[in-house]
């Protein structure tokens, strides 16, 4: 994208004070049009100083996850090919579904500062905390439906990696979809699939991550088992940089997965896993099983060994860690 708005923002980022005339020349528009753009940037949350005779100075970019902020410096080919941002949505998953049905391009990404109906798996509620991330991405992998459960697994590996790379926080993974820091949940992944005759049409991957969320903003019912990146690291984190890194890591893993299948994802998962070695309880739709989490198999299923010595490959289910013996 190279709109006059993008050109003005780029010039403001690269220079210190820049005059209205200079911006008008760079963007190929009138000085009045420049002034209108500056007003709209200020409305979006950019701190731009304006002084007669000197021009404009970008003091600080907004922390909102605006498309132009994410695009500036985004190193992807597919992910973020189209980006939409909303101050409030019911759920980014709903918007992703709507766009996917309209035929949106693969890599479409939608972000919301706040969700009124954020959801987890099995229609559980996902709390939208101030300073958090709510993002959904549409992918169109040519894979059979029975492999679709591998997509949230690979997304978890990408998310934990990108947190580690941008913040240094030792984020870990709990099978199948939780991001944990010091054994507390900081994020979750919800993957929803649409398929026709056993082939995937699209997958929407929803990411909820507590980034700059003060502990007091976490509802009391979940506070004991929930954390945020800022609470764990004691610092404020650039949400834009984290999203850019996540989209890049997700794209790399996704392309690797399409070419090489699940093995490299399995290896990546095992480096970040916090489930294996522990005694776990698995809630299936119809029963509860307890056993030792032994492995993630070559398809991405969690292998548990029950007391009777039988092994079960779990492809979908809720896992609770009962006793910790591993890392
Ligand atoms: C998940 O579900 O962990 C997947 C959450 C995915 C949310 C994203 S946000 C963007 C996109 N749009 C959506 O509408 N959803 C996705 P699950 O494993 O079912 O976990 C849900 C449980 O996590 C709840 O029952 C709570 O116990 C807990 N929980 C709710 N909000 C939380 C939060 N902000 N941080 C940590 N835990 C939370």
PDB file of N, CA, C and O and ligand atoms in Angstrom, residues 90-94 115 117-129 132-136 177-178 185-190 192 205-210 218-219 222 225-227 318, ligand 1:
ATOM      1  N   UNK A  90     -17.787  -7.764  18.096  1.00  0.00           N
ATOM      2  CA  UNK A  90     -18.294  -8.845  18.942  1.00  0.00           C
ATOM      3  C   UNK A  90     -17.173  -9.874  19.113  1.00  0.00           C
ATOM      4  O   UNK A  90     -16.740 -10.193  20.214  1.00  0.00           O
ATOM      5  N   UNK A  91     -16.638 -10.369  17.988  1.00  0.00           N
ATOM      6  CA  UNK A  91     -15.550 -11.335  18.040  1.00  0.00           C
ATOM      7  C   UNK A  91     -14.779 -11.254  16.718  1.00  0.00           C
ATOM      8  O   UNK A  91     -15.410 -11.209  15.648  1.00  0.00           O
ATOM      9  N   UNK A  92     -13.467 -11.248  16.794  1.00  0.00           N
ATOM     10  CA  UNK A  92     -12.679 -11.233  15.551  1.00  0.00           C
ATOM     11  C   UNK A  92     -12.928 -12.522  14.758  1.00  0.00           C
ATOM     12  O   UNK A  92     -12.811 -12.530  13.531  1.00  0.00           O
ATOM     13  N   UNK A  93     -13.304 -13.604  15.455  1.00  0.00           N
ATOM     14  CA  UNK A  93     -13.602 -14.860  14.759  1.00  0.00           C
ATOM     15  C   UNK A  93     -14.841 -14.712  13.871  1.00  0.00           C
ATOM     16  O   UNK A  93     -14.907 -15.270  12.785  1.00  0.00           O
ATOM     17  N   UNK A  94     -15.812 -13.952  14.378  1.00  0.00           N
ATOM     18  CA  UNK A  94     -17.026 -13.722  13.583  1.00  0.00           C
ATOM     19  C   UNK A  94     -16.695 -12.939  12.322  1.00  0.00           C
ATOM     20  O   UNK A  94     -17.196 -13.232  11.230  1.00  0.00           O
ATOM     21  N   UNK A 115     -13.341  -6.851  22.551  1.00  0.00           N
ATOM     22  CA  UNK A 115     -14.380  -7.753  22.036  1.00  0.00           C
ATOM     23  C   UNK A 115     -15.510  -7.834  23.058  1.00  0.00           C
ATOM     24  O   UNK A 115     -15.255  -7.986  24.251  1.00  0.00           O
ATOM     25  N   UNK A 117     -17.980 -10.186  22.662  1.00  0.00           N
ATOM     26  CA  UNK A 117     -18.406 -11.601  22.705  1.00  0.00           C
ATOM     27  C   UNK A 117     -17.229 -12.516  22.382  1.00  0.00           C
ATOM     28  O   UNK A 117     -17.397 -13.473  21.621  1.00  0.00           O
ATOM     29  N   UNK A 118     -16.050 -12.190  22.894  1.00  0.00           N
ATOM     30  CA  UNK A 118     -14.871 -13.021  22.630  1.00  0.00           C
ATOM     31  C   UNK A 118     -15.132 -14.435  23.118  1.00  0.00           C
ATOM     32  O   UNK A 118     -15.703 -14.618  24.192  1.00  0.00           O
ATOM     33  N   UNK A 119     -14.757 -15.426  22.338  1.00  0.00           N
ATOM     34  CA  UNK A 119     -15.081 -16.788  22.763  1.00  0.00           C
ATOM     35  C   UNK A 119     -13.861 -17.691  22.779  1.00  0.00           C
ATOM     36  O   UNK A 119     -12.900 -17.492  22.025  1.00  0.00           O
ATOM     37  N   UNK A 120     -13.939 -18.675  23.658  1.00  0.00           N
ATOM     38  CA  UNK A 120     -12.944 -19.734  23.700  1.00  0.00           C
ATOM     39  C   UNK A 120     -13.527 -20.961  23.036  1.00  0.00           C
ATOM     40  O   UNK A 120     -14.516 -20.877  22.302  1.00  0.00           O
ATOM     41  N   UNK A 121     -12.917 -22.119  23.312  1.00  0.00           N
ATOM     42  CA  UNK A 121     -13.458 -23.344  22.725  1.00  0.00           C
ATOM     43  C   UNK A 121     -14.772 -23.679  23.423  1.00  0.00           C
ATOM     44  O   UNK A 121     -15.024 -23.242  24.535  1.00  0.00           O
ATOM     45  N   UNK A 122     -15.589 -24.492  22.784  1.00  0.00           N
ATOM     46  CA  UNK A 122     -16.872 -24.951  23.328  1.00  0.00           C
ATOM     47  C   UNK A 122     -17.714 -23.779  23.834  1.00  0.00           C
ATOM     48  O   UNK A 122     -18.362 -23.860  24.869  1.00  0.00           O
ATOM     49  N   UNK A 123     -17.593 -22.661  23.111  1.00  0.00           N
ATOM     50  CA  UNK A 123     -18.360 -21.447  23.438  1.00  0.00           C
ATOM     51  C   UNK A 123     -18.097 -20.877  24.820  1.00  0.00           C
ATOM     52  O   UNK A 123     -18.944 -20.192  25.381  1.00  0.00           O
ATOM     53  N   UNK A 124     -16.930 -21.172  25.369  1.00  0.00           N
ATOM     54  CA  UNK A 124     -16.581 -20.552  26.649  1.00  0.00           C
ATOM     55  C   UNK A 124     -16.263 -19.080  26.422  1.00  0.00           C
ATOM     56  O   UNK A 124     -15.913 -18.679  25.320  1.00  0.00           O
ATOM     57  N   UNK A 125     -16.332 -18.302  27.488  1.00  0.00           N
ATOM     58  CA  UNK A 125     -16.142 -16.869  27.346  1.00  0.00           C
ATOM     59  C   UNK A 125     -14.641 -16.540  27.350  1.00  0.00           C
ATOM     60  O   UNK A 125     -13.888 -17.096  28.153  1.00  0.00           O
ATOM     61  N   UNK A 126     -14.235 -15.646  26.457  1.00  0.00           N
ATOM     62  CA  UNK A 126     -12.864 -15.138  26.491  1.00  0.00           C
ATOM     63  C   UNK A 126     -12.914 -13.683  26.925  1.00  0.00           C
ATOM     64  O   UNK A 126     -13.539 -12.851  26.278  1.00  0.00           O
ATOM     65  N   UNK A 127     -12.271 -13.385  28.050  1.00  0.00           N
ATOM     66  CA  UNK A 127     -12.301 -12.026  28.602  1.00  0.00           C
ATOM     67  C   UNK A 127     -11.414 -11.108  27.782  1.00  0.00           C
ATOM     68  O   UNK A 127     -10.258 -11.441  27.510  1.00  0.00           O
ATOM     69  N   UNK A 128     -11.970  -9.960  27.426  1.00  0.00           N
ATOM     70  CA  UNK A 128     -11.217  -8.989  26.649  1.00  0.00           C
ATOM     71  C   UNK A 128     -10.617  -7.975  27.633  1.00  0.00           C
ATOM     72  O   UNK A 128     -11.316  -7.138  28.187  1.00  0.00           O
ATOM     73  N   UNK A 129      -9.323  -8.087  27.892  1.00  0.00           N
ATOM     74  CA  UNK A 129      -8.675  -7.216  28.873  1.00  0.00           C
ATOM     75  C   UNK A 129      -8.059  -6.004  28.170  1.00  0.00           C
ATOM     76  O   UNK A 129      -7.606  -6.117  27.031  1.00  0.00           O
ATOM     77  N   UNK A 132      -4.756  -5.984  25.706  1.00  0.00           N
ATOM     78  CA  UNK A 132      -4.520  -7.360  25.238  1.00  0.00           C
ATOM     79  C   UNK A 132      -4.549  -7.399  23.711  1.00  0.00           C
ATOM     80  O   UNK A 132      -4.663  -6.361  23.061  1.00  0.00           O
ATOM     81  N   UNK A 133      -4.446  -8.588  23.181  1.00  0.00           N
ATOM     82  CA  UNK A 133      -4.485  -8.770  21.731  1.00  0.00           C
ATOM     83  C   UNK A 133      -5.648  -9.686  21.388  1.00  0.00           C
ATOM     84  O   UNK A 133      -5.804 -10.746  21.992  1.00  0.00           O
ATOM     85  N   UNK A 134      -6.454  -9.272  20.422  1.00  0.00           N
ATOM     86  CA  UNK A 134      -7.482 -10.149  19.862  1.00  0.00           C
ATOM     87  C   UNK A 134      -7.309 -10.094  18.358  1.00  0.00           C
ATOM     88  O   UNK A 134      -7.474  -9.031  17.751  1.00  0.00           O
ATOM     89  N   UNK A 135      -6.927 -11.209  17.798  1.00  0.00           N
ATOM     90  CA  UNK A 135      -6.573 -11.239  16.373  1.00  0.00           C
ATOM     91  C   UNK A 135      -7.077 -12.529  15.757  1.00  0.00           C
ATOM     92  O   UNK A 135      -7.057 -13.572  16.391  1.00  0.00           O
ATOM     93  N   UNK A 136      -7.553 -12.455  14.523  1.00  0.00           N
ATOM     94  CA  UNK A 136      -7.872 -13.684  13.782  1.00  0.00           C
ATOM     95  C   UNK A 136      -7.265 -13.614  12.399  1.00  0.00           C
ATOM     96  O   UNK A 136      -7.182 -12.536  11.805  1.00  0.00           O
ATOM     97  N   UNK A 177      -3.864 -25.791  23.321  1.00  0.00           N
ATOM     98  CA  UNK A 177      -4.030 -24.424  22.797  1.00  0.00           C
ATOM     99  C   UNK A 177      -3.738 -23.309  23.788  1.00  0.00           C
ATOM    100  O   UNK A 177      -4.225 -22.212  23.615  1.00  0.00           O
ATOM    101  N   UNK A 178      -2.991 -23.608  24.857  1.00  0.00           N
ATOM    102  CA  UNK A 178      -2.765 -22.563  25.862  1.00  0.00           C
ATOM    103  C   UNK A 178      -1.325 -22.061  25.832  1.00  0.00           C
ATOM    104  O   UNK A 178      -0.387 -22.844  25.676  1.00  0.00           O
ATOM    105  N   UNK A 185      -2.068 -19.045  32.653  1.00  0.00           N
ATOM    106  CA  UNK A 185      -2.486 -18.845  31.261  1.00  0.00           C
ATOM    107  C   UNK A 185      -2.388 -17.364  30.873  1.00  0.00           C
ATOM    108  O   UNK A 185      -2.940 -16.499  31.546  1.00  0.00           O
ATOM    109  N   UNK A 186      -1.669 -17.105  29.800  1.00  0.00           N
ATOM    110  CA  UNK A 186      -1.540 -15.731  29.289  1.00  0.00           C
ATOM    111  C   UNK A 186      -2.238 -15.586  27.951  1.00  0.00           C
ATOM    112  O   UNK A 186      -2.497 -14.472  27.501  1.00  0.00           O
ATOM    113  N   UNK A 187      -2.527 -16.715  27.300  1.00  0.00           N
ATOM    114  CA  UNK A 187      -3.155 -16.627  25.992  1.00  0.00           C
ATOM    115  C   UNK A 187      -3.763 -17.951  25.583  1.00  0.00           C
ATOM    116  O   UNK A 187      -3.476 -19.001  26.179  1.00  0.00           O
ATOM    117  N   UNK A 188      -4.626 -17.878  24.581  1.00  0.00           N
ATOM    118  CA  UNK A 188      -5.257 -19.092  24.086  1.00  0.00           C
ATOM    119  C   UNK A 188      -5.514 -18.982  22.596  1.00  0.00           C
ATOM    120  O   UNK A 188      -5.538 -17.874  22.042  1.00  0.00           O
ATOM    121  N   UNK A 189      -5.692 -20.127  21.979  1.00  0.00           N
ATOM    122  CA  UNK A 189      -5.898 -20.172  20.529  1.00  0.00           C
ATOM    123  C   UNK A 189      -7.193 -20.915  20.235  1.00  0.00           C
ATOM    124  O   UNK A 189      -7.458 -21.962  20.827  1.00  0.00           O
ATOM    125  N   UNK A 190      -7.967 -20.330  19.368  1.00  0.00           N
ATOM    126  CA  UNK A 190      -9.222 -20.964  18.960  1.00  0.00           C
ATOM    127  C   UNK A 190      -9.195 -21.086  17.451  1.00  0.00           C
ATOM    128  O   UNK A 190      -9.047 -20.098  16.745  1.00  0.00           O
ATOM    129  N   UNK A 192     -11.188 -22.424  14.089  1.00  0.00           N
ATOM    130  CA  UNK A 192     -12.488 -22.866  13.584  1.00  0.00           C
ATOM    131  C   UNK A 192     -12.350 -23.175  12.095  1.00  0.00           C
ATOM    132  O   UNK A 192     -11.728 -22.410  11.354  1.00  0.00           O
ATOM    133  N   UNK A 205      -7.958 -18.732  12.558  1.00  0.00           N
ATOM    134  CA  UNK A 205      -7.189 -18.934  13.788  1.00  0.00           C
ATOM    135  C   UNK A 205      -7.362 -17.690  14.638  1.00  0.00           C
ATOM    136  O   UNK A 205      -7.006 -16.590  14.210  1.00  0.00           O
ATOM    137  N   UNK A 206      -7.911 -17.866  15.822  1.00  0.00           N
ATOM    138  CA  UNK A 206      -8.115 -16.728  16.727  1.00  0.00           C
ATOM    139  C   UNK A 206      -7.085 -16.767  17.835  1.00  0.00           C
ATOM    140  O   UNK A 206      -6.886 -17.801  18.488  1.00  0.00           O
ATOM    141  N   UNK A 207      -6.449 -15.638  18.050  1.00  0.00           N
ATOM    142  CA  UNK A 207      -5.419 -15.541  19.077  1.00  0.00           C
ATOM    143  C   UNK A 207      -5.869 -14.532  20.123  1.00  0.00           C
ATOM    144  O   UNK A 207      -6.170 -13.379  19.793  1.00  0.00           O
ATOM    145  N   UNK A 208      -5.925 -14.949  21.355  1.00  0.00           N
ATOM    146  CA  UNK A 208      -6.158 -14.018  22.459  1.00  0.00           C
ATOM    147  C   UNK A 208      -4.917 -14.031  23.328  1.00  0.00           C
ATOM    148  O   UNK A 208      -4.468 -15.113  23.742  1.00  0.00           O
ATOM    149  N   UNK A 209      -4.342 -12.869  23.578  1.00  0.00           N
ATOM    150  CA  UNK A 209      -3.108 -12.836  24.374  1.00  0.00           C
ATOM    151  C   UNK A 209      -3.144 -11.620  25.294  1.00  0.00           C
ATOM    152  O   UNK A 209      -3.363 -10.492  24.839  1.00  0.00           O
ATOM    153  N   UNK A 210      -2.925 -11.874  26.583  1.00  0.00           N
ATOM    154  CA  UNK A 210      -2.885 -10.773  27.550  1.00  0.00           C
ATOM    155  C   UNK A 210      -1.495 -10.157  27.468  1.00  0.00           C
ATOM    156  O   UNK A 210      -0.536 -10.748  27.945  1.00  0.00           O
ATOM    157  N   UNK A 218      -7.697  -8.248  35.486  1.00  0.00           N
ATOM    158  CA  UNK A 218      -8.135  -9.636  35.238  1.00  0.00           C
ATOM    159  C   UNK A 218      -9.297  -9.952  36.187  1.00  0.00           C
ATOM    160  O   UNK A 218      -9.171  -9.745  37.401  1.00  0.00           O
ATOM    161  N   UNK A 219     -10.434 -10.429  35.666  1.00  0.00           N
ATOM    162  CA  UNK A 219     -11.582 -10.724  36.539  1.00  0.00           C
ATOM    163  C   UNK A 219     -11.197 -11.692  37.663  1.00  0.00           C
ATOM    164  O   UNK A 219     -10.410 -12.627  37.446  1.00  0.00           O
ATOM    165  N   UNK A 222     -10.827 -15.634  37.478  1.00  0.00           N
ATOM    166  CA  UNK A 222      -9.738 -16.338  36.783  1.00  0.00           C
ATOM    167  C   UNK A 222      -8.357 -15.788  37.187  1.00  0.00           C
ATOM    168  O   UNK A 222      -7.336 -16.279  36.709  1.00  0.00           O
ATOM    169  N   UNK A 225      -5.225 -18.037  38.113  1.00  0.00           N
ATOM    170  CA  UNK A 225      -4.570 -18.911  37.121  1.00  0.00           C
ATOM    171  C   UNK A 225      -4.247 -18.171  35.832  1.00  0.00           C
ATOM    172  O   UNK A 225      -3.997 -18.790  34.796  1.00  0.00           O
ATOM    173  N   UNK A 226      -4.305 -16.840  35.892  1.00  0.00           N
ATOM    174  CA  UNK A 226      -4.130 -16.045  34.672  1.00  0.00           C
ATOM    175  C   UNK A 226      -3.018 -15.028  34.851  1.00  0.00           C
ATOM    176  O   UNK A 226      -2.826 -14.499  35.951  1.00  0.00           O
ATOM    177  N   UNK A 227      -2.294 -14.746  33.783  1.00  0.00           N
ATOM    178  CA  UNK A 227      -1.279 -13.703  33.857  1.00  0.00           C
ATOM    179  C   UNK A 227      -1.237 -12.927  32.543  1.00  0.00           C
ATOM    180  O   UNK A 227      -1.993 -13.230  31.617  1.00  0.00           O
ATOM    181  N   UNK A 318     -10.147 -31.433  26.745  1.00  0.00           N
ATOM    182  CA  UNK A 318      -9.620 -30.434  27.676  1.00  0.00           C
ATOM    183  C   UNK A 318      -8.671 -31.114  28.629  1.00  0.00           C
ATOM    184  O   UNK A 318      -9.006 -32.117  29.239  1.00  0.00           O
TER     185      UNK A 318
HETATM  186  C1  LIG B   1      -9.059 -20.473  24.512  1.00  0.00           C
HETATM  187  O1  LIG B   1     -10.203 -21.181  24.779  1.00  0.00           O
HETATM  188  O2  LIG B   1      -8.113 -20.386  25.237  1.00  0.00           O
HETATM  189  C2  LIG B   1      -9.084 -19.762  23.176  1.00  0.00           C
HETATM  190  C3  LIG B   1      -9.250 -18.283  23.324  1.00  0.00           C
HETATM  191  C4  LIG B   1      -9.224 -17.580  21.998  1.00  0.00           C
HETATM  192  C5  LIG B   1      -9.597 -16.123  22.110  1.00  0.00           C
HETATM  193  C6  LIG B   1      -9.409 -15.388  20.816  1.00  0.00           C
HETATM  194  S1  LIG B   1      -9.434 -13.665  20.986  1.00  0.00           S
HETATM  195  C7  LIG B   1      -9.452 -13.440  19.285  1.00  0.00           C
HETATM  196  C8  LIG B   1     -10.387 -14.508  18.737  1.00  0.00           C
HETATM  197  N1  LIG B   1     -11.754 -14.033  18.751  1.00  0.00           N
HETATM  198  C9  LIG B   1     -12.516 -14.740  19.601  1.00  0.00           C
HETATM  199  O3  LIG B   1     -13.745 -14.555  19.805  1.00  0.00           O
HETATM  200  N2  LIG B   1     -11.782 -15.707  20.184  1.00  0.00           N
HETATM  201  C10 LIG B   1     -10.414 -15.696  19.704  1.00  0.00           C
HETATM  202  P1  LIG B   1     -10.385 -22.203  25.980  1.00  0.00           P
HETATM  203  O4  LIG B   1      -9.269 -23.201  25.991  1.00  0.00           O
HETATM  204  O5  LIG B   1     -11.768 -22.713  25.846  1.00  0.00           O
HETATM  205  O6  LIG B   1     -10.216 -21.313  27.270  1.00  0.00           O
HETATM  206  C11 LIG B   1     -11.266 -20.501  27.752  1.00  0.00           C
HETATM  207  C12 LIG B   1     -11.041 -20.317  29.245  1.00  0.00           C
HETATM  208  O7  LIG B   1      -9.886 -19.497  29.490  1.00  0.00           O
HETATM  209  C13 LIG B   1     -12.188 -19.615  29.948  1.00  0.00           C
HETATM  210  O8  LIG B   1     -13.188 -20.526  30.336  1.00  0.00           O
HETATM  211  C14 LIG B   1     -11.493 -18.984  31.144  1.00  0.00           C
HETATM  212  O9  LIG B   1     -11.318 -19.936  32.184  1.00  0.00           O
HETATM  213  C15 LIG B   1     -10.105 -18.668  30.615  1.00  0.00           C
HETATM  214  N3  LIG B   1      -9.994 -17.265  30.162  1.00  0.00           N
HETATM  215  C16 LIG B   1     -10.953 -16.431  29.688  1.00  0.00           C
HETATM  216  N4  LIG B   1     -10.448 -15.245  29.344  1.00  0.00           N
HETATM  217  C17 LIG B   1      -9.116 -15.308  29.592  1.00  0.00           C
HETATM  218  C18 LIG B   1      -8.043 -14.399  29.442  1.00  0.00           C
HETATM  219  N5  LIG B   1      -8.194 -13.176  28.934  1.00  0.00           N
HETATM  220  N6  LIG B   1      -6.791 -14.823  29.793  1.00  0.00           N
HETATM  221  C19 LIG B   1      -6.589 -16.074  30.302  1.00  0.00           C
HETATM  222  N7  LIG B   1      -7.572 -16.962  30.482  1.00  0.00           N
HETATM  223  C20 LIG B   1      -8.823 -16.604  30.131  1.00  0.00           C
END
